[in-house]
Tab-separated table of C-alpha atoms in Angstrom:
chain	number	residue	atom	x	y	z
A	1	MET	CA	-8.529	-3.936	-9.731
A	2	GLN	CA	-6.626	-2.280	-12.555
A	3	PRO	CA	-8.472	-0.205	-15.183
A	4	SER	CA	-7.226	-2.432	-17.963
A	5	THR	CA	-8.726	-5.534	-16.353
A	6	LEU	CA	-12.052	-3.891	-15.648
A	7	GLN	CA	-12.155	-2.361	-19.099
A	8	PRO	CA	-14.546	-4.446	-21.262
A	9	GLY	CA	-12.574	-3.657	-24.384
A	10	ALA	CA	-9.704	-5.737	-23.046
A	11	ALA	CA	-11.756	-8.826	-23.831
A	12	SER	CA	-12.228	-7.939	-27.469
A	13	GLY	CA	-8.727	-8.752	-28.580
A	14	GLY	CA	-7.775	-5.091	-29.150
A	15	SER	CA	-10.072	-4.665	-32.165
A	16	SER	CA	-11.982	-1.694	-30.720
A	17	SER	CA	-11.210	1.964	-31.431
A	18	THR	CA	-9.519	4.154	-28.847
A	19	LEU	CA	-12.759	6.080	-28.314
A	20	GLU	CA	-14.726	2.881	-27.803
A	21	GLN	CA	-12.168	1.507	-25.355
A	22	ALA	CA	-12.244	4.747	-23.376
A	23	ALA	CA	-16.046	4.866	-23.362
A	24	TYR	CA	-16.430	1.313	-22.061
A	25	ARG	CA	-13.709	1.888	-19.499
A	26	LYS	CA	-15.651	4.909	-18.261
A	27	VAL	CA	-18.893	2.887	-18.097
A	28	GLY	CA	-17.117	0.060	-16.305
A	29	TRP	CA	-15.694	2.254	-13.566
A	30	ARG	CA	-18.979	4.119	-13.173
A	31	LEU	CA	-21.310	1.118	-12.923
A	32	ILE	CA	-19.573	-2.115	-11.960
A	33	PRO	CA	-18.016	-1.205	-8.567
A	34	PHE	CA	-21.294	0.335	-7.401
A	35	LEU	CA	-23.443	-2.565	-8.622
A	36	LEU	CA	-20.982	-4.965	-7.022
A	37	ILE	CA	-21.449	-3.235	-3.655
A	38	CYS	CA	-25.236	-3.410	-4.085
A	39	TYR	CA	-25.070	-7.148	-4.690
A	40	ILE	CA	-22.678	-7.754	-1.792
A	41	VAL	CA	-25.196	-6.342	0.686
A	42	ALA	CA	-28.062	-8.109	-1.112
A	43	TYR	CA	-26.423	-11.495	-0.946
A	44	LEU	CA	-25.258	-10.952	2.624
A	45	ASP	CA	-28.827	-10.243	3.784
A	46	ARG	CA	-30.024	-13.311	1.900
A	47	VAL	CA	-27.584	-15.843	3.367
A	48	ASN	CA	-26.498	-14.414	6.736
A	49	VAL	CA	-29.128	-16.728	8.180
A	50	GLY	CA	-26.481	-19.441	7.709
A	51	PHE	CA	-24.416	-17.789	10.440
A	52	ALA	CA	-27.421	-16.812	12.540
A	53	LYS	CA	-28.244	-20.530	12.612
A	54	LEU	CA	-25.177	-21.200	14.774
A	55	GLN	CA	-26.969	-19.509	17.706
A	56	MET	CA	-30.577	-19.009	16.646
A	57	LEU	CA	-31.573	-22.672	16.516
A	58	ASN	CA	-30.503	-23.247	20.095
A	59	ASP	CA	-32.096	-20.009	21.372
A	60	LEU	CA	-35.429	-20.633	19.643
A	61	LYS	CA	-35.362	-24.464	19.924
A	62	LEU	CA	-35.617	-24.972	16.153
A	63	SER	CA	-34.645	-28.145	14.265
A	64	ASP	CA	-32.407	-28.362	11.195
A	65	THR	CA	-35.509	-29.176	9.146
A	66	VAL	CA	-37.188	-25.950	10.301
A	67	TYR	CA	-34.037	-23.982	9.511
A	68	GLY	CA	-33.691	-25.541	6.049
A	69	LEU	CA	-37.327	-24.797	5.226
A	70	GLY	CA	-37.063	-21.241	6.512
A	71	ALA	CA	-33.807	-20.590	4.654
A	72	GLY	CA	-35.339	-21.926	1.460
A	73	ILE	CA	-38.848	-20.436	1.669
A	74	PHE	CA	-37.258	-17.113	0.734
A	75	PHE	CA	-37.262	-18.418	-2.815
A	76	PHE	CA	-41.006	-18.992	-3.031
A	77	GLY	CA	-41.609	-15.292	-2.534
A	78	TYR	CA	-38.782	-14.650	-4.955
A	79	PHE	CA	-40.290	-17.041	-7.510
A	80	LEU	CA	-43.805	-15.574	-7.385
A	81	PHE	CA	-42.756	-11.954	-7.932
A	82	GLU	CA	-39.631	-12.308	-10.074
A	83	VAL	CA	-41.119	-11.939	-13.570
A	84	PRO	CA	-43.526	-9.059	-12.801
A	85	SER	CA	-40.768	-7.243	-10.892
A	86	ASN	CA	-38.335	-7.455	-13.819
A	87	VAL	CA	-40.953	-6.338	-16.337
A	88	ILE	CA	-41.746	-3.354	-14.088
A	89	LEU	CA	-38.046	-2.493	-13.952
A	90	HIS	CA	-37.908	-2.555	-17.749
A	91	LYS	CA	-40.881	-0.188	-17.874
A	92	VAL	CA	-40.139	2.306	-15.064
A	93	GLY	CA	-36.335	2.188	-15.068
A	94	ALA	CA	-33.625	0.576	-12.987
A	95	ARG	CA	-32.928	3.582	-10.762
A	96	ILE	CA	-36.314	3.777	-9.040
A	97	TRP	CA	-37.019	0.052	-8.978
A	98	ILE	CA	-33.644	-1.122	-7.672
A	99	ALA	CA	-33.797	1.536	-4.949
A	100	ARG	CA	-37.267	0.307	-3.943
A	101	ILE	CA	-36.056	-3.291	-3.832
A	102	MET	CA	-32.999	-2.535	-1.689
A	103	ILE	CA	-34.789	-0.350	0.859
A	104	THR	CA	-37.673	-2.776	1.416
A	105	TRP	CA	-35.479	-5.867	1.716
A	106	GLY	CA	-33.209	-4.043	4.169
A	107	ILE	CA	-36.161	-3.215	6.415
A	108	ILE	CA	-37.498	-6.781	6.334
A	109	SER	CA	-34.065	-8.328	6.919
A	110	GLY	CA	-33.572	-6.141	9.987
A	111	LEU	CA	-37.002	-7.044	11.376
A	112	THR	CA	-36.025	-10.739	11.259
A	113	MET	CA	-34.230	-10.134	14.567
A	114	PHE	CA	-37.652	-10.246	16.281
A	115	VAL	CA	-38.699	-13.777	15.201
A	116	THR	CA	-39.504	-16.171	18.048
A	117	THR	CA	-41.375	-19.057	16.382
A	118	PRO	CA	-40.988	-21.207	13.268
A	119	THR	CA	-44.038	-19.513	11.705
A	120	MET	CA	-42.569	-16.038	12.212
A	121	PHE	CA	-39.281	-17.256	10.733
A	122	TYR	CA	-41.059	-18.629	7.670
A	123	VAL	CA	-43.095	-15.429	7.171
A	124	MET	CA	-40.080	-13.109	7.376
A	125	ARG	CA	-38.032	-15.227	4.985
A	126	PHE	CA	-40.932	-15.339	2.524
A	127	LEU	CA	-41.396	-11.552	2.707
A	128	LEU	CA	-37.655	-11.054	2.202
A	129	GLY	CA	-37.937	-13.056	-1.027
A	130	VAL	CA	-40.894	-10.942	-2.170
A	131	ALA	CA	-38.966	-7.738	-1.442
A	132	GLU	CA	-35.795	-8.849	-3.230
A	133	ALA	CA	-37.531	-10.366	-6.272
A	134	GLY	CA	-36.244	-8.768	-9.442
A	135	PHE	CA	-32.952	-7.419	-8.079
A	136	PHE	CA	-30.496	-9.881	-9.603
A	137	PRO	CA	-32.247	-10.399	-12.969
A	138	GLY	CA	-32.841	-6.651	-13.024
A	139	ILE	CA	-29.098	-6.017	-12.856
A	140	ILE	CA	-28.430	-8.653	-15.520
A	141	LEU	CA	-31.024	-6.923	-17.727
A	142	TYR	CA	-29.553	-3.519	-16.866
A	143	LEU	CA	-26.128	-4.609	-18.113
A	144	THR	CA	-27.668	-5.444	-21.505
A	145	TYR	CA	-28.598	-1.754	-21.814
A	146	TRP	CA	-24.899	-0.820	-21.668
A	147	TYR	CA	-22.842	-3.753	-22.990
A	148	PRO	CA	-23.102	-5.967	-26.098
A	149	ALA	CA	-22.678	-9.727	-25.650
A	150	GLU	CA	-18.944	-9.932	-26.380
A	151	ARG	CA	-18.218	-7.525	-23.526
A	152	ARG	CA	-20.839	-8.704	-21.070
A	153	GLY	CA	-19.277	-11.976	-19.872
A	154	SER	CA	-16.393	-10.354	-18.005
A	155	MET	CA	-18.608	-7.531	-16.704
A	156	THR	CA	-21.129	-10.017	-15.354
A	157	ALA	CA	-18.262	-11.929	-13.754
A	158	TRP	CA	-17.035	-8.749	-12.053
A	159	PHE	CA	-20.555	-8.014	-10.810
A	160	MET	CA	-21.090	-11.540	-9.546
A	161	THR	CA	-17.838	-11.616	-7.647
A	162	ALA	CA	-20.109	-9.935	-5.092
A	163	VAL	CA	-21.438	-13.406	-4.196
A	164	ALA	CA	-17.939	-14.582	-3.304
A	165	LEU	CA	-16.936	-11.245	-1.766
A	166	SER	CA	-20.005	-11.272	0.474
A	167	GLY	CA	-18.761	-14.612	1.816
A	168	PHE	CA	-15.179	-13.367	2.039
A	169	ILE	CA	-16.181	-10.204	3.922
A	170	GLY	CA	-19.382	-11.388	5.542
A	171	GLY	CA	-17.971	-14.570	7.050
A	172	PRO	CA	-15.460	-12.916	9.377
A	173	VAL	CA	-17.795	-9.983	10.112
A	174	SER	CA	-20.708	-12.295	10.903
A	175	GLY	CA	-18.492	-14.470	13.073
A	176	TRP	CA	-17.263	-11.398	14.950
A	177	ILE	CA	-20.821	-10.125	15.534
A	178	LEU	CA	-21.926	-13.505	16.883
A	179	GLU	CA	-18.860	-13.837	19.084
A	180	ASP	CA	-18.394	-10.304	20.457
A	181	LEU	CA	-21.863	-8.699	20.451
A	182	SER	CA	-23.800	-11.645	21.870
A	183	GLY	CA	-25.709	-10.386	24.911
A	184	VAL	CA	-24.797	-6.705	24.490
A	185	HIS	CA	-27.769	-4.633	25.736
A	186	GLY	CA	-29.615	-7.889	26.249
A	187	ILE	CA	-29.694	-8.635	22.509
A	188	ALA	CA	-28.548	-12.019	21.186
A	189	GLY	CA	-25.665	-12.211	18.723
A	190	TRP	CA	-27.880	-13.513	15.931
A	191	GLN	CA	-30.271	-10.574	16.468
A	192	TRP	CA	-27.405	-8.091	16.186
A	193	LEU	CA	-26.411	-9.906	12.993
A	194	PHE	CA	-29.756	-9.299	11.280
A	195	LEU	CA	-29.919	-5.688	12.469
A	196	LEU	CA	-26.413	-4.513	11.612
A	197	GLU	CA	-26.184	-6.271	8.242
A	198	ALA	CA	-29.540	-4.785	7.139
A	199	LEU	CA	-28.494	-1.149	7.528
A	200	PRO	CA	-26.133	-0.964	4.488
A	201	SER	CA	-28.951	-2.140	2.169
A	202	ILE	CA	-31.206	0.717	3.226
A	203	ILE	CA	-28.458	3.338	2.974
A	204	ILE	CA	-27.193	2.171	-0.438
A	205	GLY	CA	-30.782	1.867	-1.700
A	206	ILE	CA	-31.196	5.605	-1.084
A	207	VAL	CA	-27.894	6.313	-2.853
A	208	VAL	CA	-29.136	4.379	-5.932
A	209	LEU	CA	-31.779	7.067	-6.504
A	210	PHE	CA	-29.067	9.676	-7.055
A	211	TYR	CA	-26.329	7.578	-8.669
A	212	LEU	CA	-27.705	5.221	-11.334
A	213	ASP	CA	-28.775	6.255	-14.839
A	214	ASP	CA	-31.487	4.221	-16.523
A	215	HIS	CA	-29.986	4.265	-20.031
A	216	ILE	CA	-26.959	5.434	-21.987
A	217	HIS	CA	-28.702	8.605	-23.149
A	218	ASP	CA	-29.321	9.607	-19.503
A	219	ALA	CA	-25.619	9.510	-18.586
A	220	LYS	CA	-24.370	13.078	-18.141
A	221	TRP	CA	-20.877	11.711	-17.513
A	222	LEU	CA	-20.617	10.502	-21.140
A	223	SER	CA	-19.961	12.801	-24.112
A	224	ALA	CA	-22.452	12.980	-26.965
A	225	GLU	CA	-20.008	11.092	-29.205
A	226	GLU	CA	-19.557	8.344	-26.609
A	227	LYS	CA	-23.313	7.981	-26.173
A	228	GLN	CA	-23.852	7.637	-29.918
A	229	LEU	CA	-21.135	4.986	-30.202
A	230	LEU	CA	-22.421	2.889	-27.293
A	231	GLU	CA	-26.057	3.158	-28.369
A	232	ARG	CA	-25.087	2.127	-31.897
A	233	ASN	CA	-23.401	-1.022	-30.536
A	234	ILE	CA	-26.476	-1.939	-28.495
A	235	ALA	CA	-28.822	-1.304	-31.440
A	236	ALA	CA	-26.676	-3.442	-33.772
A	237	GLU	CA	-26.824	-6.368	-31.363
A	238	ALA	CA	-30.549	-5.950	-30.661
A	239	ALA	CA	-31.272	-6.250	-34.396
A	240	GLN	CA	-29.892	-9.819	-34.323
A	241	LYS	CA	-31.887	-10.976	-31.281
A	242	ASP	CA	-35.417	-12.168	-30.614
A	243	ASP	CA	-37.816	-9.698	-28.951
A	244	LEU	CA	-40.676	-12.153	-28.601
A	245	PRO	CA	-44.072	-11.811	-26.923
A	246	MET	CA	-43.844	-13.101	-23.352
A	247	ARG	CA	-46.105	-16.061	-24.150
A	248	GLN	CA	-43.623	-17.286	-26.757
A	249	VAL	CA	-40.689	-16.771	-24.377
A	250	PHE	CA	-42.305	-19.120	-21.866
A	251	SER	CA	-43.060	-21.743	-24.514
A	252	LYS	CA	-39.574	-21.989	-26.021
A	253	GLY	CA	-37.757	-25.233	-25.208
A	254	ARG	CA	-34.353	-23.586	-24.926
A	255	MET	CA	-35.660	-21.297	-22.178
A	256	TRP	CA	-36.712	-24.355	-20.158
A	257	ALA	CA	-33.355	-26.017	-20.830
A	258	MET	CA	-31.566	-22.921	-19.555
A	259	SER	CA	-33.831	-22.884	-16.504
A	260	LEU	CA	-32.780	-26.468	-15.775
A	261	ILE	CA	-29.102	-25.547	-16.120
A	262	TYR	CA	-29.499	-22.630	-13.758
A	263	PHE	CA	-31.548	-24.699	-11.289
A	264	SER	CA	-28.743	-27.261	-11.203
A	265	PHE	CA	-26.090	-24.647	-10.460
A	266	VAL	CA	-28.152	-22.648	-7.970
A	267	ILE	CA	-28.915	-25.739	-5.906
A	268	GLY	CA	-25.143	-26.095	-5.484
A	269	LEU	CA	-24.714	-22.402	-4.695
A	270	TYR	CA	-27.294	-22.179	-1.947
A	271	GLY	CA	-26.528	-25.586	-0.569
A	272	VAL	CA	-23.010	-24.308	0.092
A	273	SER	CA	-24.028	-20.753	1.067
A	274	PHE	CA	-26.576	-21.752	3.699
A	275	TRP	CA	-24.679	-24.764	5.071
A	276	LEU	CA	-20.960	-23.891	4.722
A	277	PRO	CA	-20.635	-22.670	8.341
A	278	THR	CA	-22.353	-25.861	9.550
A	279	ILE	CA	-20.133	-28.072	7.369
A	280	ILE	CA	-17.002	-26.376	8.723
A	281	LYS	CA	-18.322	-26.712	12.268
A	282	SER	CA	-18.853	-30.448	11.695
A	283	THR	CA	-15.103	-30.871	11.032
A	284	GLY	CA	-14.456	-30.002	14.678
A	285	ILE	CA	-14.270	-26.173	14.698
A	286	LYS	CA	-16.535	-24.688	17.388
A	287	ASP	CA	-15.563	-21.007	17.710
A	288	SER	CA	-17.882	-18.728	15.657
A	289	LEU	CA	-15.135	-16.259	14.715
A	290	THR	CA	-12.831	-19.068	13.517
A	291	ILE	CA	-15.660	-20.523	11.451
A	292	GLY	CA	-16.240	-17.085	9.935
A	293	LEU	CA	-12.576	-16.682	9.065
A	294	LEU	CA	-12.415	-20.146	7.496
A	295	THR	CA	-15.460	-19.460	5.295
A	296	ALA	CA	-13.542	-16.545	3.784
A	297	ILE	CA	-10.933	-18.885	2.270
A	298	PRO	CA	-13.117	-20.593	-0.399
A	299	TYR	CA	-14.742	-17.300	-1.328
A	300	GLY	CA	-11.405	-15.495	-1.608
A	301	PHE	CA	-10.119	-18.012	-4.157
A	302	ALA	CA	-13.494	-17.927	-5.929
A	303	VAL	CA	-13.238	-14.164	-6.567
A	304	ILE	CA	-9.951	-14.621	-8.434
A	305	ALA	CA	-11.204	-17.629	-10.393
A	306	MET	CA	-14.438	-15.908	-11.440
A	307	VAL	CA	-12.630	-12.918	-12.931
A	308	LEU	CA	-9.950	-14.938	-14.717
A	309	VAL	CA	-12.303	-17.505	-16.249
A	310	GLY	CA	-14.840	-14.825	-17.230
A	311	TRP	CA	-12.085	-12.841	-18.941
A	312	ARG	CA	-10.813	-15.931	-20.765
A	313	SER	CA	-14.326	-16.841	-21.906
A	314	ASP	CA	-14.746	-13.403	-23.472
A	315	ILE	CA	-11.333	-13.638	-25.162
A	316	LYS	CA	-12.120	-17.043	-26.658
A	317	ARG	CA	-15.791	-16.211	-27.393
A	318	GLU	CA	-16.589	-19.649	-25.948
A	319	ARG	CA	-19.169	-20.296	-23.218
A	320	ARG	CA	-20.182	-23.966	-22.955
A	321	TRP	CA	-16.858	-25.557	-21.925
A	322	HIS	CA	-16.004	-22.573	-19.716
A	323	ILE	CA	-19.218	-23.414	-17.834
A	324	ALA	CA	-19.164	-27.213	-17.929
A	325	ILE	CA	-15.595	-27.805	-16.715
A	326	PRO	CA	-15.894	-25.599	-13.585
A	327	ALA	CA	-19.263	-27.234	-12.846
A	328	LEU	CA	-17.605	-30.649	-12.824
A	329	VAL	CA	-14.787	-29.316	-10.635
A	330	GLY	CA	-17.440	-28.000	-8.239
A	331	ALA	CA	-19.144	-31.388	-8.137
A	332	ALA	CA	-15.846	-33.152	-7.412
A	333	GLY	CA	-15.074	-30.662	-4.638
A	334	LEU	CA	-18.459	-31.225	-3.009
A	335	TYR	CA	-17.990	-34.991	-3.085
A	336	LEU	CA	-14.446	-34.839	-1.698
A	337	SER	CA	-15.580	-32.571	1.154
A	338	THR	CA	-17.600	-35.507	2.471
A	339	VAL	CA	-14.753	-38.002	1.977
A	340	TRP	CA	-12.390	-35.746	3.944
A	341	SER	CA	-14.939	-34.458	6.454
A	342	ALA	CA	-12.897	-35.724	9.435
A	343	ASN	CA	-9.871	-33.627	8.433
A	344	THR	CA	-10.449	-29.855	8.572
A	345	THR	CA	-7.528	-29.011	6.263
A	346	LEU	CA	-8.471	-31.468	3.493
A	347	ALA	CA	-12.159	-30.623	3.856
A	348	MET	CA	-11.333	-26.919	3.392
A	349	VAL	CA	-9.310	-27.709	0.247
A	350	ALA	CA	-12.272	-29.631	-1.179
A	351	LEU	CA	-14.754	-26.913	-0.189
A	352	THR	CA	-12.506	-24.302	-1.802
A	353	PHE	CA	-12.561	-26.136	-5.147
A	354	ALA	CA	-16.310	-26.711	-4.781
A	355	THR	CA	-16.943	-23.020	-4.127
A	356	MET	CA	-14.658	-21.926	-6.964
A	357	GLY	CA	-16.406	-24.215	-9.446
A	358	ILE	CA	-19.893	-23.152	-8.376
A	359	MET	CA	-19.065	-19.444	-8.386
A	360	ILE	CA	-17.369	-19.532	-11.798
A	361	VAL	CA	-20.366	-21.001	-13.613
A	362	LEU	CA	-22.955	-18.523	-12.355
A	363	PRO	CA	-21.861	-15.337	-14.179
A	364	LEU	CA	-20.893	-17.267	-17.291
A	365	PHE	CA	-24.297	-18.927	-17.404
A	366	TRP	CA	-25.958	-15.553	-17.989
A	367	SER	CA	-24.035	-15.136	-21.233
A	368	LEU	CA	-26.323	-17.844	-22.663
A	369	PRO	CA	-29.828	-16.276	-22.474
A	370	THR	CA	-28.602	-12.678	-22.920
A	371	ALA	CA	-26.923	-13.722	-26.178
A	372	ILE	CA	-30.278	-14.511	-27.798
A	373	LEU	CA	-32.930	-12.240	-26.226
A	374	SER	CA	-33.565	-8.495	-26.137
A	375	GLY	CA	-36.170	-5.980	-24.990
A	376	THR	CA	-39.232	-7.224	-23.123
A	377	ALA	CA	-38.333	-10.790	-24.126
A	378	ALA	CA	-35.013	-10.382	-22.312
A	379	ALA	CA	-36.728	-8.942	-19.235
A	380	ALA	CA	-39.243	-11.796	-19.103
A	381	GLY	CA	-36.819	-14.539	-20.170
A	382	ILE	CA	-34.109	-13.584	-17.684
A	383	ALA	CA	-36.666	-13.316	-14.898
A	384	MET	CA	-38.260	-16.643	-15.849
A	385	ILE	CA	-34.921	-18.465	-15.807
A	386	ASN	CA	-33.849	-16.805	-12.586
A	387	SER	CA	-37.139	-17.449	-10.786
A	388	LEU	CA	-37.369	-21.110	-11.818
A	389	GLY	CA	-33.673	-21.621	-11.174
A	390	ASN	CA	-33.918	-20.032	-7.758
A	391	LEU	CA	-36.529	-22.541	-6.672
A	392	ALA	CA	-33.389	-24.586	-6.133
A	393	GLY	CA	-32.708	-22.174	-3.302
A	394	PHE	CA	-35.719	-23.706	-1.597
A	395	PHE	CA	-35.093	-27.338	-2.446
A	396	GLY	CA	-31.335	-27.330	-1.734
A	397	PRO	CA	-31.298	-26.034	1.872
A	398	SER	CA	-34.595	-27.791	2.712
A	399	LEU	CA	-33.319	-31.119	1.406
A	400	ILE	CA	-30.020	-30.850	3.283
A	401	GLY	CA	-31.858	-29.914	6.485
A	402	TYR	CA	-34.255	-32.846	6.153
A	403	LEU	CA	-31.486	-35.336	5.342
A	404	LYS	CA	-29.314	-34.021	8.177
A	405	ASP	CA	-32.113	-34.598	10.701
A	406	LEU	CA	-32.733	-38.029	9.155
A	407	THR	CA	-29.120	-39.233	8.874
A	408	HIS	CA	-27.362	-36.918	11.377
A	409	THR	CA	-24.870	-35.895	8.691
A	410	THR	CA	-24.818	-33.427	5.779
A	411	ASN	CA	-23.090	-35.940	3.471
A	412	SER	CA	-26.165	-37.333	1.706
A	413	GLY	CA	-27.404	-33.834	0.925
A	414	ILE	CA	-23.992	-32.853	-0.459
A	415	TYR	CA	-24.090	-35.876	-2.805
A	416	VAL	CA	-27.368	-34.561	-4.246
A	417	LEU	CA	-25.844	-31.121	-4.823
A	418	ALA	CA	-22.862	-32.679	-6.620
A	419	ALA	CA	-25.174	-34.709	-8.870
A	420	PHE	CA	-27.038	-31.567	-9.904
A	421	MET	CA	-23.779	-29.811	-10.780
A	422	VAL	CA	-22.956	-32.708	-13.131
A	423	LEU	CA	-26.445	-32.501	-14.664
A	424	GLY	CA	-25.996	-28.770	-15.287
A	425	ALA	CA	-22.694	-29.414	-17.063
A	426	ILE	CA	-24.270	-32.049	-19.321
A	427	VAL	CA	-27.242	-29.873	-20.344
A	428	THR	CA	-24.907	-26.917	-20.969
A	429	LEU	CA	-22.833	-28.952	-23.414
A	430	ALA	CA	-26.056	-29.965	-25.189
A	431	MET	CA	-26.742	-26.313	-26.113
A	432	PRO	CA	-25.806	-25.467	-29.764
A	433	SER	CA	-22.477	-23.636	-29.757
A	434	LYS	CA	-23.472	-21.359	-32.649
A	435	LEU	CA	-26.396	-20.114	-30.556
A	436	VAL	CA	-24.580	-19.167	-27.366
A	437	ASP	CA	-20.863	-18.738	-28.112
A	438	LYS	CA	-20.801	-14.976	-28.666
């Protein structure tokens, strides 16, 4: 990660002053690596149940339908508390609220090691969603406090590489925990998984209290001149946006259209995230560590693709086609993974393209609503889109689990995910370019 690539000014075609370039470079190195680490542990705690499934279902005698419902019910808690959580963050500040979110979700994720029945599994997943509600949209909102729209696409892409990095790092680590710690001190591998991967969230949540600054004017590591410049850029952009009452935010058609786009992409994301280990296992791989290592391949390529496409989108000041084309690539990859399911090598190639396409569109999507909303409207609008979109996190895994029990294959569920990726691409292209290409 070179400073010039992380530096937001690099995306502005060199038109910024030396002071402005230096200021944004300083902000980038201060915030983005730390926020990326926060999201890595967040996403890992959210989806490590996909690896726990490899042992947990057999130990607890659970069906794929029960697993799919439990994996997805997280998002009902998330949905119910997303908007109020983000509004609270806007009012009390990111530092306190993000710390609270991380510490509570870490505790709940760790306690999941004690589940013994489907009901307990459902309850813990629901509570995890309640605890984590507001984290992701809170970070997206937080970035709007520091970066104007033309710099935010690449920064959001850097932040959201955490999703791919959590798979790249978490896959091998999770596979190792399942393989080597199973039975140690009488504790099952999947129980060790929940316990050990919860601890970083709690520790980093405490660090947040001392590290993050709520706003530009709070940053002691910026000079007075740098603060004035950055605040002037944010104020100039805010003057061109809508800061609407929350009731009007919820009634605007474009907010519902964006929610549909995000729903379509998220259903692909969590379908892959929760079921990728199972899909790889179905190609004939049985060893948990090997499965973990193989899951790192699609995510490793996705990290590179996310950064490059996000950077190019900022350079071109174009969003719609940079979202739609990767979405279609993701859909094609999902479909081909079923065609080549009997061949591990070809299936991994298809899953790599599917993962790359899905991961690319997610950070770029957030350039759409943040280009047109500010203030409380941004807090509510981002949270609304994220909460409605993340209901796909319930429907995707639940649907695949149900169809797998019904048909004894994941193929039919994967076809549904691919269809939604195509739908998301179509609705994205229907958005007016003058509205979102900033």
